[in-house]
């Protein structure tokens, strides 16, 4: 039913843990942690590039959690790359923390597949395992505040936030189409004469805050999916509200008719079970 | 004038040719006017300057002839449009100015709690109120036995007491949305009787024009405080931090007292660009009875996101988007779905 990849889902779940938001627990905030960065590109102490999903920091504990939210089976080289991150490697991606005093630890967030990887690898890094509406911690944090705030329990109603990080390259086309449609409607409304010419890459940059940070492979994947989605939007439109100008450029004008077509494309893609498998 | 207020209150009619001063408070994201013909929404106005800066005269041609307005630019976000034209005519023109797509003009939407506070302000006598509720979602909700609509007006010094009594009635308490309040207030030796609607229209009867303008400004100031809080304390923003992205801000919440049945149909209706909600969005089903909506505010073209389940709605307003959309949605939810819904912020703080 959901068009979200596991990574996007767990990233949003975890960001929610740092917010005093209605109908969602704030474990990390209660333990003194705030969100520092989403998908930062780091170079670890072994000179390898690594992009963890999230960084959380505690000024009180002078500790940073380096979080992996893939939710999939985790390869051994990912365990190694994450464990080779030192406080100095975080310098440019954090604020209000003293790097000279800082410690860091890896946190995994996922489901039973993540748990199986952790057991198989033998790491003693902590993890939050979420199954249905229940969560539990495996292994202990170095910061005992976190152990006291996160143990096990039920997540209320399991209605997690999901728009902090609205989509990623791993998501199905239906999910990405939702936010591209919104961006097109927004840009056309704000454009001179309520119309806009837009390149695929500019559209993605505008709709996706982490565009500049993600790897070139992820950018290419998103561009490929976006082109596919925009072609579907254009094919659905029969009144000239959207036209393909060249390989990667489109004209859109603001119209109620086109806005209705956007939803039709999203619904078509959502009912297409193969959308994730075909394009990931 | 005071006598004629009592007369209209009792008889609901004016003497021939008699009209009152009306002021429409308008939330604006537009620049100031220049002289000449301007199009506001579907209405053309001929603008001419006055000697006072920020205060222009506007002429509109209608089927009933020419009518005149004075537009007072109170500050960067609010105008007050004054007229003595017939209410039926001026109301229609104001709607034509506001409601087309992307006009960047809107009413300040006064929710139940806000309007009740205006009515019950300690320096004034709360002497009248109207309740108007229309269950716009009745067909979707299979609202058998529920209130489909409620419209009533009460005059007299027991307004306060009667309103409280209505609110305690289990069958109708969720349909008691205030559509206007009538207050009597003294300014020195002058008396002013005012009707203030939930769409921020002020009708003055009495002896104090300055008192009337003062009331408009008071409501604007209180409304602006809430709007400012929505836009600055509850908006979401992202910034580049090193090689990553930092996200800050908190969503707002509308908590429904009346759970939504047939949620998908409710959401499709709500986000279909229709007035008064003025919201469009693409709906993404996350799981049964839980949807994300990537929306656009049809009054400005700004983006806004939602997560909706039968019991509540989270609202994510991006930094820079106009926050009036939140107050419009909340107030109209109260008028067309559930008058007991509440607007909450961080740690369940009630905003209004």
Coordinates of C-alpha atoms in Angstrom, one line a residue:
Chain A
X1 CA 0.0 0.0 0.0
X2 CA 2.8 2.4 0.9
X3 CA 5.0 3.7 -1.9
X4 CA 7.8 4.4 0.5
X5 CA 11.1 2.5 0.6
X6 CA 12.2 1.2 4.0
X7 CA 15.0 3.8 4.1
X8 CA 12.6 6.8 3.6
X9 CA 10.2 5.3 6.1
X10 CA 12.8 4.8 8.8
X11 CA 14.5 8.1 8.2
X12 CA 11.2 9.9 8.9
X13 CA 10.4 7.7 11.9
X14 CA 13.7 8.7 13.4
X15 CA 13.5 12.4 12.7
X16 CA 10.1 12.3 14.4
X17 CA 11.8 10.9 17.5
X18 CA 13.7 14.3 17.9
X19 CA 10.6 16.4 17.6
X20 CA 7.9 17.3 20.2
X21 CA 5.3 16.3 17.6
X22 CA 1.7 15.3 18.2
X23 CA 0.9 11.6 18.3
X24 CA 4.5 10.4 18.0
X25 CA 7.1 9.7 20.7
X26 CA 10.2 11.9 21.2
X27 CA 12.6 9.4 22.6
X28 CA 15.7 11.0 21.2
X29 CA 14.6 14.5 22.2
X30 CA 13.9 13.3 25.7
X31 CA 17.4 11.9 25.9
X32 CA 18.8 15.3 24.9
X33 CA 19.4 14.7 21.2
X34 CA 18.5 16.8 18.2
X35 CA 18.7 16.3 14.5
X36 CA 22.0 17.5 13.2
X37 CA 22.1 16.4 9.6
X38 CA 20.4 14.3 6.9
X39 CA 22.5 12.3 4.5
X40 CA 25.8 14.0 5.1
X41 CA 28.7 13.0 2.9
X42 CA 31.6 12.1 5.2
X43 CA 35.1 10.8 4.7
X44 CA 36.0 8.4 7.4
X45 CA 39.3 7.7 9.1
X46 CA 40.0 5.0 6.5
X47 CA 39.6 7.7 3.8
X48 CA 36.4 6.1 2.5
X49 CA 33.4 8.2 1.5
X50 CA 30.3 7.3 3.5
X51 CA 26.8 8.7 3.6
X52 CA 25.0 7.8 6.8
X53 CA 21.3 8.6 6.8
X54 CA 21.1 10.8 9.9
X55 CA 23.3 12.5 12.5
X56 CA 21.9 13.2 16.0
X57 CA 23.8 15.2 18.6
X58 CA 23.6 15.8 22.3
X59 CA 25.2 18.9 23.7
X60 CA 24.9 17.5 27.2
X61 CA 26.6 14.2 26.5
X62 CA 28.8 15.6 23.7
X63 CA 27.9 12.5 21.7
X64 CA 26.8 12.0 18.1
X65 CA 24.6 9.2 16.9
X66 CA 25.5 8.2 13.3
X67 CA 22.3 6.5 12.1
X68 CA 21.8 3.9 9.3
X69 CA 18.1 3.6 8.4
X70 CA 18.4 1.3 5.4
X71 CA 16.1 -1.3 6.9
X72 CA 17.6 -3.9 4.6
X73 CA 20.3 -6.5 5.1
X74 CA 23.4 -4.6 5.9
X75 CA 26.6 -5.6 4.1
X76 CA 29.8 -6.0 6.2
X77 CA 31.5 -3.1 4.4
X78 CA 28.8 -0.8 5.6
X79 CA 29.3 -1.9 9.2
X80 CA 33.0 -1.2 8.7
X81 CA 32.6 2.2 7.0
X82 CA 30.3 3.4 9.8
X83 CA 32.4 2.2 12.6
X84 CA 35.5 3.9 11.0
X85 CA 33.8 7.3 11.4
X86 CA 35.6 9.4 14.1
X87 CA 34.4 12.7 15.7
X88 CA 36.8 14.6 13.6
X89 CA 35.1 13.3 10.4
X90 CA 31.9 14.9 11.6
X91 CA 33.3 18.4 12.0
X92 CA 31.5 20.1 9.1
X93 CA 28.2 18.3 9.6
X94 CA 27.4 19.3 13.1
X95 CA 26.8 22.5 15.0
X96 CA 26.9 23.6 18.7
X97 CA 29.1 20.6 19.6
X98 CA 32.7 20.6 20.6
X99 CA 34.6 18.2 18.3
X100 CA 37.5 18.0 20.7
X101 CA 35.2 16.7 23.4
X102 CA 33.1 14.6 21.2
X103 CA 32.3 10.9 21.1
X104 CA 30.2 9.1 18.4
X105 CA 28.5 5.8 18.1
X106 CA 26.6 4.0 15.3
X107 CA 22.8 3.4 15.6
X108 CA 20.8 1.1 13.3
X109 CA 17.1 1.5 12.7
X110 CA 15.2 -1.1 10.9
X111 CA 13.2 -4.2 11.1
X112 CA 14.0 -7.9 11.6
X113 CA 16.1 -7.9 8.5
X114 CA 18.3 -5.3 10.1
X115 CA 18.4 -7.3 13.3
X116 CA 19.5 -10.4 11.5
X117 CA 22.4 -8.5 9.9
X118 CA 23.5 -7.2 13.3
X119 CA 23.4 -10.6 14.8
X120 CA 25.3 -12.0 11.8
X121 CA 28.0 -9.3 11.9
X122 CA 28.3 -9.5 15.7
X123 CA 28.5 -5.7 16.2
X124 CA 27.7 -4.4 19.6
X125 CA 26.2 -1.2 18.2
X126 CA 22.7 -0.4 19.4
X127 CA 19.7 -0.7 17.1
X128 CA 16.0 0.1 17.3
X129 CA 14.0 -2.7 15.7
X130 CA 10.5 -1.9 14.7
X131 CA 8.0 -4.6 14.0
X132 CA 4.4 -3.5 13.3
X133 CA 3.6 -1.0 16.0
X134 CA 6.2 -2.4 18.5
X135 CA 9.8 -1.3 18.9
X136 CA 12.7 -2.7 21.0
X137 CA 16.3 -1.8 21.5
X138 CA 19.1 -4.3 20.9
X139 CA 22.5 -3.7 22.4
X140 CA 23.3 -0.7 24.7
X141 CA 24.1 2.9 23.8
X142 CA 27.3 4.3 25.3
X143 CA 25.2 7.3 26.5
X144 CA 23.1 5.8 29.3
X145 CA 20.5 8.6 28.9
X146 CA 19.5 6.8 25.7
X147 CA 19.2 3.4 27.3
X148 CA 16.9 4.9 29.9
X149 CA 14.7 6.5 27.2
X150 CA 14.7 3.8 24.6
X151 CA 13.9 0.2 25.7
X152 CA 10.8 -1.4 24.2
X153 CA 7.1 -0.6 23.8
X154 CA 4.4 0.3 21.4
X155 CA 4.4 3.2 18.9
X156 CA 1.0 5.1 19.1
X157 CA -1.3 4.1 16.3
X158 CA 1.8 3.6 14.1
X159 CA 1.1 6.8 12.2
X160 CA 4.7 8.0 11.7
X161 CA 5.7 11.2 10.1
X162 CA 6.8 10.8 6.5
X163 CA 7.3 14.2 4.9
X164 CA 10.4 15.5 6.7
X165 CA 12.4 13.6 4.1
X166 CA 9.7 13.1 1.5
X167 CA 11.4 10.7 -0.9
X168 CA 14.6 9.2 -2.0
X169 CA 16.0 7.4 -5.1
X170 CA 14.9 4.1 -3.5
X171 CA 11.2 5.0 -3.5
X172 CA 8.6 3.9 -5.9
X173 CA 7.7 6.2 -8.8
X174 CA 4.2 6.8 -7.2
X175 CA 5.9 8.4 -4.1
X176 CA 8.2 10.5 -6.1
X177 CA 5.3 11.5 -8.5
X178 CA 3.4 12.9 -5.5
X179 CA 6.0 15.5 -4.8
X180 CA 7.0 16.3 -8.4
X181 CA 3.3 17.0 -9.1
X182 CA 3.2 19.3 -6.1
X183 CA 6.4 21.1 -7.2
X184 CA 5.1 21.5 -10.7
X185 CA 1.8 23.0 -9.5
X186 CA 3.7 25.3 -7.1
X187 CA 6.2 26.5 -9.7
X188 CA 3.5 27.1 -12.4
X189 CA 1.4 29.0 -9.9
X190 CA 4.4 31.2 -9.0
X191 CA 5.6 31.6 -12.5
X192 CA 5.1 34.6 -14.7
X193 CA 1.7 34.3 -16.3
X194 CA 1.2 31.2 -14.2
X195 CA 3.5 29.0 -16.4
X196 CA 7.0 27.7 -16.2
X197 CA 9.6 25.9 -18.3
X198 CA 11.6 23.5 -16.1
X199 CA 14.4 21.1 -16.5
X200 CA 14.2 17.7 -14.8
X201 CA 17.2 18.4 -12.7
X202 CA 16.0 21.8 -11.6
X203 CA 12.7 20.3 -10.6
X204 CA 14.3 17.6 -8.5
X205 CA 16.6 20.1 -6.8
X206 CA 13.6 22.2 -6.0
X207 CA 11.5 19.3 -4.7
X208 CA 14.2 17.4 -2.9
X209 CA 16.3 19.3 -0.2
X210 CA 19.1 16.7 -0.2
X211 CA 19.6 16.8 -3.9
X212 CA 23.1 18.4 -3.7
X213 CA 24.2 15.9 -1.1
X214 CA 23.3 12.6 -2.6
X215 CA 25.6 10.6 -4.7
X216 CA 25.7 10.9 -8.5
X217 CA 24.3 7.4 -8.8
X218 CA 21.3 8.4 -6.7
X219 CA 20.9 11.6 -8.7
X220 CA 20.9 9.6 -11.9
X221 CA 18.4 7.1 -10.5
X222 CA 16.1 10.0 -9.5
X223 CA 16.4 11.7 -12.8
X224 CA 15.5 8.5 -14.6
X225 CA 12.4 8.0 -12.5
X226 CA 11.5 11.7 -12.7
X227 CA 11.7 11.7 -16.6
X228 CA 9.5 8.6 -16.6
X229 CA 7.0 10.3 -14.3
X230 CA 7.0 13.6 -16.2
X231 CA 6.3 11.7 -19.5
X232 CA 3.4 10.1 -17.8
X233 CA 2.0 13.4 -16.7
X234 CA 2.5 14.8 -20.2
X235 CA 0.8 11.9 -21.8
X236 CA -2.2 12.1 -19.4
X237 CA -2.6 15.8 -20.2
X238 CA -4.6 16.3 -23.4
X239 CA -5.2 20.0 -23.2
X240 CA -1.8 21.4 -23.8
X241 CA -1.2 22.4 -20.1
X242 CA 2.0 20.4 -20.1
X243 CA 4.4 19.9 -23.1
X244 CA 7.8 18.3 -23.4
X245 CA 10.1 20.9 -24.9
X246 CA 13.2 18.7 -25.3
X247 CA 14.7 15.6 -23.8
X248 CA 14.8 16.9 -20.3
X249 CA 12.7 20.1 -20.3
X250 CA 9.0 20.6 -19.9
X251 CA 6.5 23.5 -20.1
X252 CA 3.7 23.5 -17.6
X253 CA 0.9 26.0 -17.0
X254 CA -1.3 26.1 -14.0
X255 CA -4.7 24.5 -14.5
X256 CA -7.3 22.6 -12.6
X257 CA -7.5 20.0 -15.4
X258 CA -3.8 19.2 -15.1
X259 CA -3.9 19.0 -11.4
X260 CA -6.6 16.3 -11.6
X261 CA -4.4 14.4 -14.1
X262 CA -1.5 14.4 -11.6
X263 CA -3.6 12.5 -9.1
X264 CA -4.6 10.0 -11.8
X265 CA -1.0 9.3 -12.6
X266 CA -0.1 8.8 -9.0
X267 CA -3.1 6.4 -8.6
X268 CA -2.1 4.5 -11.7
X269 CA 1.5 4.1 -10.4
X270 CA 0.3 3.2 -6.9
X271 CA -1.7 0.3 -8.3
X272 CA 1.2 -0.8 -10.4
X273 CA 2.8 -3.4 -8.1
X274 CA 5.9 -3.6 -10.3
X275 CA 6.8 0.1 -10.0
X276 CA 9.4 -0.5 -7.2
X277 CA 10.9 -3.6 -8.7
X278 CA 11.2 -2.2 -12.2
X279 CA 13.0 0.9 -11.3
X280 CA 15.2 0.1 -8.3
Chain B
X1 CA -27.7 55.2 15.3
X2 CA -28.0 53.2 18.5
X3 CA -31.7 53.0 18.1
X4 CA -31.4 51.8 14.5
X5 CA -29.0 49.0 15.7
X6 CA -31.7 47.8 18.0
X7 CA -34.2 48.1 15.2
X8 CA -32.1 46.1 12.8
X9 CA -31.3 43.6 15.6
X10 CA -35.0 43.0 16.2
X11 CA -36.4 43.4 12.7
X12 CA -33.5 42.4 10.5
X13 CA -34.1 45.3 8.2
X14 CA -32.9 48.8 7.5
X15 CA -34.8 51.9 6.6
X16 CA -34.8 52.7 2.9
X17 CA -31.4 54.0 1.7
X18 CA -29.8 53.4 5.1
X19 CA -26.5 51.7 5.2
X20 CA -23.8 51.3 7.8
X21 CA -20.0 51.6 7.7
X22 CA -18.5 48.3 6.9
X23 CA -14.8 47.4 7.0
X24 CA -13.4 44.2 5.6
X25 CA -10.1 43.2 7.0
X26 CA -8.0 41.5 4.3
X27 CA -4.8 39.4 4.6
X28 CA -2.6 40.3 1.7
X29 CA 0.7 39.1 0.2
X30 CA 0.5 41.7 -2.5
X31 CA 2.4 44.9 -3.1
X32 CA 0.8 48.3 -2.8
X33 CA -1.5 49.7 -5.5
X34 CA -0.7 52.1 -8.2
X35 CA -3.2 54.5 -9.6
X36 CA -5.4 53.4 -12.5
X37 CA -7.3 50.3 -13.3
X38 CA -6.2 47.1 -11.5
X39 CA -7.6 43.6 -11.5
X40 CA -8.0 42.0 -8.2
X41 CA -9.2 38.4 -8.6
X42 CA -12.2 38.6 -10.9
X43 CA -12.9 42.3 -10.1
X44 CA -11.7 45.4 -11.8
X45 CA -11.2 48.4 -9.6
X46 CA -10.3 51.9 -10.6
X47 CA -7.8 53.2 -8.0
X48 CA -7.1 56.8 -7.2
X49 CA -4.7 58.1 -4.6
X50 CA -5.8 60.2 -1.6
X51 CA -3.7 62.7 0.2
X52 CA -3.0 60.1 2.8
X53 CA -0.2 57.6 2.1
X54 CA -1.3 54.0 2.1
X55 CA -4.9 55.0 1.8
X56 CA -6.5 54.8 -1.7
X57 CA -9.9 55.2 -3.2
X58 CA -11.3 52.4 -5.3
X59 CA -14.3 52.4 -7.6
X60 CA -16.1 49.3 -8.8
X61 CA -18.7 49.1 -11.5
X62 CA -21.5 46.6 -10.6
X63 CA -24.9 45.6 -12.0
X64 CA -26.3 47.9 -9.3
X65 CA -24.2 50.9 -10.4
X66 CA -20.9 52.3 -9.1
X67 CA -19.8 51.7 -5.6
X68 CA -16.8 53.1 -3.7
X69 CA -14.3 51.7 -1.3
X70 CA -11.4 53.2 0.6
X71 CA -8.5 50.8 1.0
X72 CA -6.3 51.3 4.0
X73 CA -3.0 49.5 3.9
X74 CA -2.6 48.9 7.6
X75 CA 0.8 47.3 7.3
X76 CA 2.7 44.8 5.0
X77 CA 0.2 42.0 5.6
X78 CA -3.2 43.6 6.2
X79 CA -5.6 45.9 4.4
X80 CA -8.8 47.3 5.7
X81 CA -11.4 48.0 3.0
X82 CA -14.1 50.5 4.1
X83 CA -17.4 51.1 2.4
X84 CA -20.9 52.3 3.0
X85 CA -22.3 50.4 0.0
X86 CA -25.0 47.8 0.6
X87 CA -23.7 44.7 2.3
X88 CA -25.1 42.4 -0.4
X89 CA -23.2 44.3 -3.1
X90 CA -20.0 44.9 -1.2
X91 CA -19.8 41.3 0.0
X92 CA -20.1 40.0 -3.5
X93 CA -17.3 42.3 -4.7
X94 CA -15.0 41.3 -1.9
X95 CA -15.6 37.6 -2.7
X96 CA -14.7 38.3 -6.4
X97 CA -11.5 40.0 -5.2
X98 CA -10.5 37.2 -2.8
X99 CA -11.5 33.8 -4.1
X100 CA -10.1 33.3 -7.6
X101 CA -6.9 31.2 -7.8
X102 CA -3.6 32.8 -6.5
X103 CA -5.0 36.2 -5.7
X104 CA -2.6 36.4 -2.7
X105 CA -5.6 37.9 -0.8
X106 CA -7.6 36.2 1.8
X107 CA -9.9 36.8 4.8
X108 CA -8.4 36.6 8.2
X109 CA -10.3 33.6 9.3
X110 CA -11.5 34.0 12.9
X111 CA -12.0 30.6 14.6
X112 CA -14.6 29.9 17.2
X113 CA -12.2 30.5 20.1
X114 CA -10.9 33.7 18.6
X115 CA -14.4 35.1 17.9
X116 CA -15.7 34.1 21.3
X117 CA -12.8 36.0 22.9
X118 CA -13.7 39.1 20.8
X119 CA -17.3 38.8 22.0
X120 CA -16.4 38.3 25.6
X121 CA -13.7 40.9 25.9
X122 CA -13.9 42.5 29.3
X123 CA -14.4 46.1 28.2
X124 CA -17.4 45.3 26.0
X125 CA -20.9 43.9 26.3
X126 CA -21.5 40.7 24.4
X127 CA -24.9 41.4 23.1
X128 CA -25.5 39.1 20.1
X129 CA -24.1 36.1 18.2
X130 CA -24.9 34.0 15.2
X131 CA -24.1 30.3 14.9
X132 CA -23.8 28.8 11.4
X133 CA -22.8 25.3 10.7
X134 CA -23.2 23.3 7.5
X135 CA -22.0 19.7 7.4
X136 CA -20.2 19.9 4.0
X137 CA -19.1 16.3 4.4
X138 CA -22.6 14.9 5.4
X139 CA -22.9 12.6 2.3
X140 CA -19.4 11.2 2.8
X141 CA -19.7 10.7 6.5
X142 CA -23.0 8.8 6.5
X143 CA -24.0 11.2 9.3
X144 CA -27.2 9.5 10.2
X145 CA -29.0 11.3 13.1
X146 CA -26.3 14.0 13.2
X147 CA -26.7 17.7 12.7
X148 CA -26.6 18.5 9.0
X149 CA -26.9 22.2 9.5
X150 CA -27.5 24.8 12.2
X151 CA -28.2 28.5 11.8
X152 CA -29.4 30.8 14.6
X153 CA -29.0 34.3 15.9
X154 CA -29.5 35.5 19.4
X155 CA -29.7 39.1 20.6
X156 CA -29.7 40.3 24.2
X157 CA -27.5 40.6 27.2
X158 CA -27.7 36.8 27.9
X159 CA -25.7 36.0 24.8
X160 CA -22.8 34.7 26.8
X161 CA -24.9 32.4 28.9
X162 CA -26.9 31.0 26.0
X163 CA -23.7 30.3 24.0
X164 CA -22.3 28.4 27.0
X165 CA -25.5 26.4 27.3
X166 CA -25.4 25.5 23.6
X167 CA -21.9 24.3 23.9
X168 CA -22.8 21.9 26.7
X169 CA -25.6 20.2 24.7
X170 CA -24.1 16.9 23.5
X171 CA -26.2 16.7 20.3
X172 CA -25.3 20.1 18.9
X173 CA -22.1 21.1 20.7
X174 CA -20.0 20.0 17.7
X175 CA -22.1 22.2 15.4
X176 CA -21.9 25.5 17.3
X177 CA -19.5 27.5 15.1
X178 CA -19.7 31.2 15.7
X179 CA -20.3 33.1 12.4
X180 CA -20.5 36.5 14.1
X181 CA -20.6 38.3 17.4
X182 CA -22.2 41.6 18.3
X183 CA -20.6 43.8 20.9
X184 CA -21.4 47.1 22.5
X185 CA -18.4 49.2 23.6
X186 CA -18.1 52.7 25.0
X187 CA -15.3 55.1 23.8
X188 CA -15.5 58.0 26.2
X189 CA -19.0 59.1 26.0
X190 CA -19.6 57.6 22.6
X191 CA -21.2 54.2 22.1
X192 CA -20.3 51.8 19.3
X193 CA -22.2 48.7 18.4
X194 CA -20.3 46.3 16.2
X195 CA -21.0 43.1 14.4
X196 CA -17.8 41.1 13.6
X197 CA -18.0 38.1 11.4
X198 CA -15.7 35.1 11.3
X199 CA -14.4 36.4 7.9
X200 CA -13.3 39.6 9.6
X201 CA -16.1 41.9 8.3
X202 CA -16.8 44.7 10.8
X203 CA -20.2 46.5 10.6
X204 CA -20.4 49.6 12.8
X205 CA -23.5 51.3 14.2
X206 CA -23.2 54.1 16.7
X207 CA -21.2 57.2 17.3
X208 CA -17.6 56.4 17.3
X209 CA -15.9 56.0 13.9
X210 CA -12.5 56.0 15.6
X211 CA -13.7 53.3 17.9
X212 CA -14.6 51.2 14.9
X213 CA -11.2 51.6 13.3
X214 CA -9.6 50.8 16.7
X215 CA -11.6 47.5 16.8
X216 CA -10.4 46.6 13.3
X217 CA -6.8 47.2 14.4
X218 CA -7.2 45.3 17.7
X219 CA -8.5 42.2 15.8
X220 CA -5.7 42.6 13.3
X221 CA -3.1 42.7 16.0
X222 CA -4.4 39.6 17.8
X223 CA -4.7 37.7 14.5
X224 CA -1.3 38.8 13.4
X225 CA 0.2 37.4 16.6
X226 CA -1.2 34.0 15.9
X227 CA -0.3 34.2 12.2
X228 CA 3.3 35.2 13.2
X229 CA 3.5 32.2 15.5
X230 CA 2.3 29.8 12.9
X231 CA 4.8 31.2 10.3
X232 CA 7.8 31.6 12.5
X233 CA 7.5 29.0 15.3
X234 CA 5.8 26.2 13.5
X235 CA 7.1 26.4 9.9
X236 CA 9.5 23.8 8.6
X237 CA 12.8 24.8 7.1
X238 CA 15.9 23.1 5.8
X239 CA 19.4 24.4 5.4
X240 CA 22.6 23.0 4.2
X241 CA 24.8 22.0 7.1
X242 CA 28.3 20.9 5.9
X243 CA 27.7 18.2 3.4
X244 CA 24.2 17.3 4.8
X245 CA 20.8 18.9 5.2
X246 CA 19.5 20.2 8.5
X247 CA 15.8 20.1 9.1
X248 CA 14.1 22.3 11.8
X249 CA 10.5 23.2 12.8
X250 CA 7.4 21.4 14.1
X251 CA 4.2 20.4 12.5
X252 CA 0.9 21.8 13.7
X253 CA -2.1 19.5 14.5
X254 CA -5.8 19.8 14.0
X255 CA -7.4 17.4 16.5
X256 CA -10.9 16.3 15.5
X257 CA -13.5 15.7 18.1
X258 CA -15.5 13.9 15.4
X259 CA -13.6 11.0 13.8
X260 CA -13.6 11.0 10.0
X261 CA -15.4 8.1 8.3
X262 CA -14.6 7.4 4.7
X263 CA -11.3 9.2 5.0
X264 CA -10.3 9.0 1.3
X265 CA -13.5 10.6 0.2
X266 CA -13.1 13.3 2.9
X267 CA -9.5 14.0 1.7
X268 CA -10.5 14.1 -2.0
X269 CA -13.2 16.6 -1.2
X270 CA -11.1 18.8 1.1
X271 CA -8.1 19.0 -1.4
X272 CA -10.2 19.6 -4.5
X273 CA -9.4 23.4 -4.8
X274 CA -12.9 24.4 -3.8
X275 CA -13.8 27.4 -1.7
X276 CA -13.6 28.2 1.0
X277 CA -10.8 25.7 1.7
X278 CA -8.7 26.7 -1.4
X279 CA -6.5 23.7 -1.1
X280 CA -5.3 21.3 -3.8
X281 CA -3.2 18.3 -3.1
X282 CA -1.9 14.9 -4.4
X283 CA -3.0 12.1 -2.1
X284 CA -0.6 9.3 -1.2
X285 CA -2.1 6.4 0.8
X286 CA 0.5 5.3 3.5
X287 CA -1.7 2.6 5.0
X288 CA -5.4 2.0 5.7
X289 CA -6.9 5.3 7.0
X290 CA -3.6 7.2 6.9
X291 CA -2.8 9.6 4.0
X292 CA -0.1 12.0 3.1
X293 CA -1.1 15.0 1.0
X294 CA 1.4 17.1 -0.9
X295 CA -0.6 20.2 -1.2
X296 CA -0.6 23.7 -2.7
X297 CA -2.4 26.7 -1.2
X298 CA -4.6 28.0 -4.0
X299 CA -4.5 31.5 -2.6
X300 CA -0.7 32.0 -3.0
X301 CA 0.6 28.9 -4.8
X302 CA 2.7 28.0 -1.7
X303 CA 3.4 24.4 -0.8
X304 CA 2.1 22.7 2.3
X305 CA 2.1 19.1 3.4
X306 CA -0.4 17.1 5.5
X307 CA -0.7 13.7 7.2
X308 CA -4.3 12.8 7.9
X309 CA -5.9 9.9 9.9
X310 CA -9.5 9.8 11.2
X311 CA -8.7 11.5 14.4
X312 CA -6.2 14.2 13.5
X313 CA -4.3 16.0 10.8
X314 CA -0.7 17.1 11.0
X315 CA 0.2 20.2 9.0
X316 CA 3.7 20.9 7.7
X317 CA 4.0 24.6 6.6
X318 CA 7.3 25.3 4.8
X319 CA 9.2 28.4 5.9
X320 CA 8.2 31.2 3.6
X321 CA 4.7 29.8 2.9
X322 CA 1.8 32.0 3.9
X323 CA 0.4 30.8 7.3
X324 CA -3.1 32.0 6.6
X325 CA -3.8 28.7 5.0
X326 CA -3.6 27.0 8.4
X327 CA -6.1 29.4 10.0
X328 CA -8.4 29.2 7.0
X329 CA -8.4 25.4 7.1
X330 CA -8.9 25.3 10.8
X331 CA -11.8 27.8 10.9
X332 CA -13.5 26.2 8.0
X333 CA -13.2 22.7 9.4
X334 CA -15.0 24.2 12.4
X335 CA -17.8 25.6 10.2
X336 CA -18.1 22.7 7.8
X337 CA -17.2 19.6 9.7
X338 CA -16.5 19.8 13.5
X339 CA -16.8 22.9 15.5
X340 CA -15.0 21.3 18.5
X341 CA -11.8 20.6 16.6
X342 CA -8.7 22.2 18.1
X343 CA -5.5 23.6 16.6
X344 CA -2.4 22.5 18.6
X345 CA 1.3 23.1 18.5
X346 CA 4.3 21.7 20.3
X347 CA 3.5 19.8 23.5
X348 CA -0.3 20.0 22.7
X349 CA -0.2 23.8 23.1
X350 CA -3.6 25.2 21.9
X351 CA -2.8 28.1 19.5
X352 CA -6.2 29.7 19.7

